[in-house]
Phi, psi and omega in degrees: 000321187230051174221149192296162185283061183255127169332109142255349165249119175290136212287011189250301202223048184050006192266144195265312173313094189221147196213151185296135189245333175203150191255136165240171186231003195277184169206110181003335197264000188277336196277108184204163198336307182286335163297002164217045194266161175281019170228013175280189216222316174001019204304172164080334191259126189220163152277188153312112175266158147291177179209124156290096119012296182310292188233006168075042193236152179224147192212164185265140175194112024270174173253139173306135199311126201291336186275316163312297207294300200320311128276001153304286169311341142319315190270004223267123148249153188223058181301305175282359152303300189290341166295311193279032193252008153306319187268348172304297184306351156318312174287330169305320176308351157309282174350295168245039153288317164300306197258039171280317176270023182236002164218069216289340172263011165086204166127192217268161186210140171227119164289096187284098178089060177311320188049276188242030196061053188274320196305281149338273184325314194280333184265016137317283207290336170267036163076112200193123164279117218219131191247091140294191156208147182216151207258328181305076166005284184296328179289325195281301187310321178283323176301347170267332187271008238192278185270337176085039170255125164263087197264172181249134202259111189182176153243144167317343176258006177255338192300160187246086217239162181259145206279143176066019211240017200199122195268349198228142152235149159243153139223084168337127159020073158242304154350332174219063164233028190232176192231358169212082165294348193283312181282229194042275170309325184268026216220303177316309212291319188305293182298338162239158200318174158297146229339073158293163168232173192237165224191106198238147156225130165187182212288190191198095208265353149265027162313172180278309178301324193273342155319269170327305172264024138064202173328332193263005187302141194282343162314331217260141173197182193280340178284349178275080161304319186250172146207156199234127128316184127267359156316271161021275181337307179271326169317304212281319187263346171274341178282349173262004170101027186228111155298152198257125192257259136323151143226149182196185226225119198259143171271115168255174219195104136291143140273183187284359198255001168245003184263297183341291205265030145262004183247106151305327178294352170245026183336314187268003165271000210226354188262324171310137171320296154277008171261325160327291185281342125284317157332290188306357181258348194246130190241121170256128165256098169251119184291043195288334172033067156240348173228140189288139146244102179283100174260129176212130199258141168297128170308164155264000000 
């Protein structure tokens, strides 16, 4: 149950050349619900990665056993995910502006790794039959009492969903908090019709940004198993049956008071009671084109 996972191939495109990319520093005893929650601050902390030689994709190896993170992720509350969920839904509306004009009559859409459904709520109202699944307790619920979401409470890789049943998959910043994405993505191509599409966003640790900021990139945390190149990436989605339709750059969109109180060192701008609550009226938009966002249709 609680042993780790080691690589001898890499889970993206089989190639045995795989070589150290990082020395990492965290250890199993560090790992519980808040250390891998979406708001959590950890930056800078990775496991050990690996490197493909082959297709560039870099992954912690070995990986912490997937049934422990797995209940972990069950346990997870996130309260200040859901205080940001006004500027969240700012980064989705792109998302689905596309793919509102690539299905102008809607049709089923499934979310991966829902969390507390702000995504699902917004393609509800433009009329999209919208399924998720999230593994978080505390997520499924609010998402039902807050949005009127009947998310399915599971990980995506244990849930049971019926083939070919879905014109949309998204999986939002998911990819890469798993240790096998290559099944994952082929578990999408099963589940949606012919040439559906799936919508991937996630980081992209050869950025300009993620350069620059070394070691301190706010990607690398304990919840980040993976990182996708764009070798990787196209490697990942043509061995699972996908053409690549687009690429672009995802804009995230905060307020300044959570962008603040992700620094403790800036404790005394972001903590006072009325600077908070100002902090919290100013909406930031950043155009960091540190994570890829992927539109791709199932082969036929």
């Amino acid at each position: 149950m609680n042993d780790w996972h080691y690589f001898q191939s890499c889970p993206v495109c089989s190639g045995t050349k795989l070589k150290i990319f990082k020395k990492g520093s965290l250890h199993l005893h560090q790992l519980e619900p808040a250390t891998i929650k979406i708001t959590d601050s950890h930056y800078g902390q990775t496991w050990n990665l690996s490197q493909c030689s082959d297709c560039g994709h870099i992954f912690a190896n070995p990986s912490p056993p997937i049934e422990l993170i797995n209940r972990l992720y069950a346990r997870i509350e996130d309260p200040e995910y859901e205080a940001e969920a006004a500027n969240r839904a700012q980064n989705f509306i792109p998302i689905l502006n596309q793919l509102d004009q690539m299905f102008p009559n809607r049709g089923k859409i499934l979310d991966v790794g829902a969390a507390t459904g702000i995504f699902l709520a917004l393609a509800q109202k433009r009329k999209w039959q919208v399924t998720g699944v999230e593994p978080s307790t505390w997520a499924v619920r609010l998402a039902s009492k807050k949005y009127n979401l009947n998310l399915i409470e599971n990980t995506f890789e244990k849930v049971k969903l019926p083939a070919g049943n879905f014109q949309v998959i998204t999986m939002i910043d998911f990819i890469e908090h798993i240790p096998h994405p290559k099944e994952a993505v082929r578990k999408a191509a099963n589940l949606l019709q012919p040439e559906g599409i799936l919508v991937i966003v996630t980081p992209n640790i050869k950025s300009l940004v993620a350069r620059l900021a070394g070691k301190r990139w706010w990607h690398y945390r304990p919840a980040h198993l993976a990182f996708f190149t764009w070798s990787s990436l196209t490697t990942l989605l043509e061995q699972a049956g996908f053409q690549l339709l687009k690429k672009s750059t995802y804009i995230w969109t905060f307020s300044l008071y959570y962008l603040l109180s992700r620094f403790d060192s800036l404790r005394a701008l972001w903590s006072p009671p009325k600077l908070a609550l100002f902090w919290k009226k100013v909406q930031v938009k950043l155009p960091l084109g540190d994570s890829f966002v992927i539109f791709a249709a199932k082969k036929r």
